[in-house]
Coordinates of C-alpha atoms in Angstrom, one line a residue:
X1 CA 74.6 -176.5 166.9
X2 CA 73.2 -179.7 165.3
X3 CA 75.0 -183.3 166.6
X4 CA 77.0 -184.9 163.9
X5 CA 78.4 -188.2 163.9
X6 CA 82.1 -188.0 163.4
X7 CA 84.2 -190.6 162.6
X8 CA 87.1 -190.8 164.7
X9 CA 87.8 -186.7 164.3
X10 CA 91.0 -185.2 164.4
X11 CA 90.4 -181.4 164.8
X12 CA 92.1 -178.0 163.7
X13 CA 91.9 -175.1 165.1
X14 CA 93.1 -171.6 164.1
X15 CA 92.1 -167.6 165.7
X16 CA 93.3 -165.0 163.5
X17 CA 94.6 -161.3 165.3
X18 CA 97.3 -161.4 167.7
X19 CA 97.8 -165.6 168.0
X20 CA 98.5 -165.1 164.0
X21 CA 101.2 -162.9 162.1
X22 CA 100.9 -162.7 158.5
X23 CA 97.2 -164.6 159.3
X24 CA 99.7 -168.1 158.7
X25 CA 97.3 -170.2 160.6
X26 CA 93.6 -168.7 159.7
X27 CA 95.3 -169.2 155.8
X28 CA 96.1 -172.8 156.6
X29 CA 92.7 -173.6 157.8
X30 CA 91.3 -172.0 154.6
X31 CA 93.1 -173.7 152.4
X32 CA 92.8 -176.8 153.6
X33 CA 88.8 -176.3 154.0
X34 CA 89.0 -175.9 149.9
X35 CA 91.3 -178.1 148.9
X36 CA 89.9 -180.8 151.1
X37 CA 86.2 -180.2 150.1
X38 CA 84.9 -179.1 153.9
X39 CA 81.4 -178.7 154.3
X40 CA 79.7 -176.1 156.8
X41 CA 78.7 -178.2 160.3
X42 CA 78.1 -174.9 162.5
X43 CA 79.3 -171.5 163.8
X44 CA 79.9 -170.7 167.6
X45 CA 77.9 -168.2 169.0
X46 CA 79.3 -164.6 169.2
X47 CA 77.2 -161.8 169.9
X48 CA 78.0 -162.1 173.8
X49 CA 82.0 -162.3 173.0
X50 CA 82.4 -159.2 170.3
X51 CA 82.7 -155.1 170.6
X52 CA 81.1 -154.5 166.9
X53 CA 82.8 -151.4 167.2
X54 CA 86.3 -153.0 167.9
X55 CA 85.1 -156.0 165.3
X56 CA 82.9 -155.1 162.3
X57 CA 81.0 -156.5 160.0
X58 CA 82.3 -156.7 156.7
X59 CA 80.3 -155.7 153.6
X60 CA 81.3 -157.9 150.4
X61 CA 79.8 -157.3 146.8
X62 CA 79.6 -160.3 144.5
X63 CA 77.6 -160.8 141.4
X64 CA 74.5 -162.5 143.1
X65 CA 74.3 -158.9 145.2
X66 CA 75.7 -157.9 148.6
X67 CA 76.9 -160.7 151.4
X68 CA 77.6 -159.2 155.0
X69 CA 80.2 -161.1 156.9
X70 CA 79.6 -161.0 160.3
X71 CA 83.1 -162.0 163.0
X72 CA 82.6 -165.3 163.7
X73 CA 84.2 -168.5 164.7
X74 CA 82.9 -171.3 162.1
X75 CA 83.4 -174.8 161.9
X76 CA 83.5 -177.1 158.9
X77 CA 84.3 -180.8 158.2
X78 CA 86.4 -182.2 155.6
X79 CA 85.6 -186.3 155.7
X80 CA 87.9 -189.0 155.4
X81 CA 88.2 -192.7 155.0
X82 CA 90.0 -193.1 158.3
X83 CA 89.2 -189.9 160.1
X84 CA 87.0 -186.7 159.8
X85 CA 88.8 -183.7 159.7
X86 CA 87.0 -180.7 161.9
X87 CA 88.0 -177.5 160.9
X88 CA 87.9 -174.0 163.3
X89 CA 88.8 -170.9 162.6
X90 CA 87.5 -167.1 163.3
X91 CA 88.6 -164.3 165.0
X92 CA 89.9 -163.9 169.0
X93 CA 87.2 -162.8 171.1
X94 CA 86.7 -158.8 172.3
X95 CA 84.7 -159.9 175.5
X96 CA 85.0 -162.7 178.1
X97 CA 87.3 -164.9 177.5
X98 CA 87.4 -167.4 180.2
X99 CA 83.9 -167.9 179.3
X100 CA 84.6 -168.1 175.2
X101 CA 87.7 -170.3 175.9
X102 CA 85.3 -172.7 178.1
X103 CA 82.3 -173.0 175.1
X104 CA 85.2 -173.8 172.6
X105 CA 86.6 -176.4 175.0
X106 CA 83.7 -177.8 175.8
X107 CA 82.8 -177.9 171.6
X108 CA 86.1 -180.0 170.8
X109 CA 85.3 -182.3 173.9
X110 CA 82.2 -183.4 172.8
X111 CA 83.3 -183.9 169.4
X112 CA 85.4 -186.7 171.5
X113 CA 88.5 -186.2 168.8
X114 CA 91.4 -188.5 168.7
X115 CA 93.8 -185.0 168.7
X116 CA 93.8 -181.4 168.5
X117 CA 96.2 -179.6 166.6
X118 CA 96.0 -175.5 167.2
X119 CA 97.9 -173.4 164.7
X120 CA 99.5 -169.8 165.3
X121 CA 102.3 -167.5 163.9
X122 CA 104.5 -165.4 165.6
X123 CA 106.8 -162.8 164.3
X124 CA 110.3 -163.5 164.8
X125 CA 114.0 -162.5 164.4
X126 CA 114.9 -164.8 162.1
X127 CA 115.7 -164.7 158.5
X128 CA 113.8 -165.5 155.8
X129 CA 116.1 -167.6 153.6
X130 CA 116.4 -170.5 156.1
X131 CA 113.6 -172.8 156.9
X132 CA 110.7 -171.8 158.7
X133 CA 111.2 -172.7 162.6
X134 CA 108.1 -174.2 164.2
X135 CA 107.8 -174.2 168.3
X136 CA 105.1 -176.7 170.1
X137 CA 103.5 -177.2 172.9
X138 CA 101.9 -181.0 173.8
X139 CA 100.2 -182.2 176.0
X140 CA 102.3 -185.4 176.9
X141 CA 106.0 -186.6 175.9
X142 CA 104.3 -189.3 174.1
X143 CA 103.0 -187.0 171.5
X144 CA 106.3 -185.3 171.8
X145 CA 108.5 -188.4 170.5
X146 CA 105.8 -189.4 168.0
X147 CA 105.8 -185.8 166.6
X148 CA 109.2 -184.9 167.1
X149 CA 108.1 -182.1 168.7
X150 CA 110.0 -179.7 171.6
X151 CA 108.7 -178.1 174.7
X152 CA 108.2 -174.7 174.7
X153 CA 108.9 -173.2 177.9
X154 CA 107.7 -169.4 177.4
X155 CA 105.9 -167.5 180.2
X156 CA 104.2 -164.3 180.0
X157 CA 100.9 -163.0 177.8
X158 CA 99.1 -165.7 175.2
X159 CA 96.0 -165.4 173.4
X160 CA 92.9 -167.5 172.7
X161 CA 94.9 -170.1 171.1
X162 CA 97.0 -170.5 174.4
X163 CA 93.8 -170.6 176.8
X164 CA 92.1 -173.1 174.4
X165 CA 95.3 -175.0 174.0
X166 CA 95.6 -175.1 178.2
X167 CA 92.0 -175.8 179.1
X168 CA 92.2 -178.9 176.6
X169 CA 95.1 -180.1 178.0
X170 CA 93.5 -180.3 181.6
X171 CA 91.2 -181.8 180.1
X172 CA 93.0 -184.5 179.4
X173 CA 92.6 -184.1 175.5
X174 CA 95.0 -185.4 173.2
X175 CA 96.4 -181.7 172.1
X176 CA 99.6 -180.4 170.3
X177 CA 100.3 -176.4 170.1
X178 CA 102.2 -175.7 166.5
X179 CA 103.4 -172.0 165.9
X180 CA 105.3 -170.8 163.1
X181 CA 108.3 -168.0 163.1
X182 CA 107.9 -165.5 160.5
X183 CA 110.3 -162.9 159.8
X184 CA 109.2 -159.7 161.3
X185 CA 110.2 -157.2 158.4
X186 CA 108.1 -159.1 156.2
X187 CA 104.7 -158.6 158.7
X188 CA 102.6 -156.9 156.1
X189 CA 102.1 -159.2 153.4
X190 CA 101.1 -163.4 153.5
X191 CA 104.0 -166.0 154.2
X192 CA 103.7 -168.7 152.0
X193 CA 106.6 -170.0 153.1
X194 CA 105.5 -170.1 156.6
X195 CA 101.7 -171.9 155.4
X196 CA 104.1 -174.3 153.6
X197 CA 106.0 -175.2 156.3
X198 CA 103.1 -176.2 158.8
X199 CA 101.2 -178.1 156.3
X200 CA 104.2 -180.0 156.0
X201 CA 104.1 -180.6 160.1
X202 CA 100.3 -181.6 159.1
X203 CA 101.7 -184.0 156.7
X204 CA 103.5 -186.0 159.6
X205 CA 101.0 -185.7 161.9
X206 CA 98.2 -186.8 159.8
X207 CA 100.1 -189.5 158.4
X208 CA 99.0 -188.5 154.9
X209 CA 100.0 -186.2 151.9
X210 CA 98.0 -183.2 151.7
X211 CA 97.4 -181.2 148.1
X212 CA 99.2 -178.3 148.5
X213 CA 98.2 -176.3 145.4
X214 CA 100.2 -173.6 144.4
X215 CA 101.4 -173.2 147.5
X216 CA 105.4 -174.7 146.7
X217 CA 105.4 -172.1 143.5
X218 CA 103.8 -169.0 145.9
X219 CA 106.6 -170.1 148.6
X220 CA 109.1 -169.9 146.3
X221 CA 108.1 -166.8 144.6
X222 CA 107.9 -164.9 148.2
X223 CA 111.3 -165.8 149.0
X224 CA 112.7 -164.6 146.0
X225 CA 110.7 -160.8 146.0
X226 CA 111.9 -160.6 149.7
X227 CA 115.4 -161.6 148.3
X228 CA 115.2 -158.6 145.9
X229 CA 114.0 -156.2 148.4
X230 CA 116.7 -156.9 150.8
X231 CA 119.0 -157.2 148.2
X232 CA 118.0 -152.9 147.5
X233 CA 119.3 -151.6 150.4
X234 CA 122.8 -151.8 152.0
X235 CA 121.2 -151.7 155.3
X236 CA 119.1 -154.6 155.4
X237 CA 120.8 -157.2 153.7
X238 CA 123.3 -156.0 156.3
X239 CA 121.5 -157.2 158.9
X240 CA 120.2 -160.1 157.0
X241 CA 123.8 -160.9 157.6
X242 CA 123.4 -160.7 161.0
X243 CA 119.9 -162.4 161.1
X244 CA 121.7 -165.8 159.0
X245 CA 124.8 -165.8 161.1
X246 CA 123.0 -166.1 164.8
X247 CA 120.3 -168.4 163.1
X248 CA 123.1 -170.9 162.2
X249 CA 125.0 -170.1 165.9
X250 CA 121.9 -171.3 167.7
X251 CA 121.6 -174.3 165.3
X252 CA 117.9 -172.8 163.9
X253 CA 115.2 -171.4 166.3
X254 CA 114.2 -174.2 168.7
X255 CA 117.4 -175.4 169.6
X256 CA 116.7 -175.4 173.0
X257 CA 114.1 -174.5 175.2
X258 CA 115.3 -171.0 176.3
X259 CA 115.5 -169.9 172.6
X260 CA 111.9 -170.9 172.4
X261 CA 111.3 -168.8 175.3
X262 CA 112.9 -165.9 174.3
X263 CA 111.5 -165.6 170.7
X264 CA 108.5 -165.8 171.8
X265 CA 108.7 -162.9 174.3
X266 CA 110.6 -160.6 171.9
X267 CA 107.7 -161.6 169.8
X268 CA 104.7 -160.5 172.9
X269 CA 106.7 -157.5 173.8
X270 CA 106.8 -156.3 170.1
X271 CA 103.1 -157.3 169.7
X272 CA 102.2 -155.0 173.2
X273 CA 104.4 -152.2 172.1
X274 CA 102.7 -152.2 168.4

């Protein structure tokens, strides 16, 4: 990948599949990449990470002829006037991870960026009409009381955005872990509400307003058609109910460290079991 001269790079970083219900972060990335104006620097190298058979290709028509998209993790740049933003997103790796987590370490070192900011989504048991809780991990208190962010002590399986997020932060590198909670009985469709809400943890940590397109209208809209499906059935606005009622009990996802934890195994477990 050609050398670029960055200036002062904060860099984003997003893997779609099982780090990302509802594809929240990989969505993120996207629309920041167009709404920013980020132009192509480079794609990682991944014919010795992916089963083709477990990861195809994708066949695309458009009106200037076919375009095969092959899995891959790219990397764009959206510049600044005080800071470049670096933009990566693609798909986990099938094969050899401590080896794919190492070359996408060793990437964002070189790039020698001021922070790292990795995105996920998890699927949660929490309601849709409160506000979208976010859970972090940092890689020093410092960053914490900037941020205002809280620890997240889970243990047990993480994907590539936990290795990546780990061998940075061994590295010494400046890195913050954001993941949003999305309801779960709303897995099969985009959460704008969700994208919303980290942009608008972006918007702090950037210092900087970010052009969030239609993105307030589509948050709204999604609220209100999960409104009216819930609203159908006696059953699940009955435990919609229940869903508000230990929300507000526990003071919103993330009151404490052991809520944090336990979402986010209820959230593995359900992703294993899947």
């Amino acid at each position: 990948m050609a050398e670029a001269m960055l200036n002062d790079p904060l860099v984003l970083v997003a893997f779609d599949g099982w780090n990302d219900a509802c594809s929240v972060a990989s969505r993120v990335i996207t629309h920041l990449g167009a709404h920013l104006g980020a132009d192509a620097f480079g794609i990682l190298p991944a014919d010795d990470y992916t089963d083709y058979q477990q990861s195809r290709p994708n066949l695309v028509r458009t009106p200037a002829g076919e375009l095969l998209n092959w899995p891959q993790v790219t990397v764009s740049v959206a510049p600044g006037r005080e800071r470049d933003l670096v933009l990566i997103s693609g798909p986990e790796p099938n094969l050899h991870w401590p080896r794919f987590a190492a070359v996408v370490c060793e990437f964002i070192i070189n790039l020698d960026p001021q922070l790292v900011v990795l995105l996920g989504a998890m699927l949660s048991d929490v309601p849709h009409t409160r506000p979208v809780p976010l859970v972090s991990s940092f890689s020093d208190q410092e960053l914490a009381d900037r941020f205002i962010l809280e620890r997240n002590d889970y243990e047990g399986p993480i994907g590539m955005t936990g290795l990546v997020t780990r061998g940075l932060i061994s590295s010494d590198i400046p890195t913050i872990s954001i993941w949003a909670g999305v309801p779960h009985y709303t897995a099969s469709q985009p959460n704008a509400k969700a994208e919303l809400a980290v942009l608008s943890k972006l918007e702090d940590i950037l210092r900087t307003d970010l052009e969030l397109g239609s993105l307030p209208d589509d948050a709204e809209a999604w609220e209100h058609s999960v409104d009216e499906l819930m609203a159908s059935d006696e059953s699940a606005r009955a435990y919609l109910d229940s869903l508000e009622q230990q929300f507000d009990a526990e003071g919103g996802l993330g009151a404490s460290g052991d809520s944090l934890a336990a979402e986010f195994q209820r959230y593995f477990r359900r992703r294993n079991s899947s």
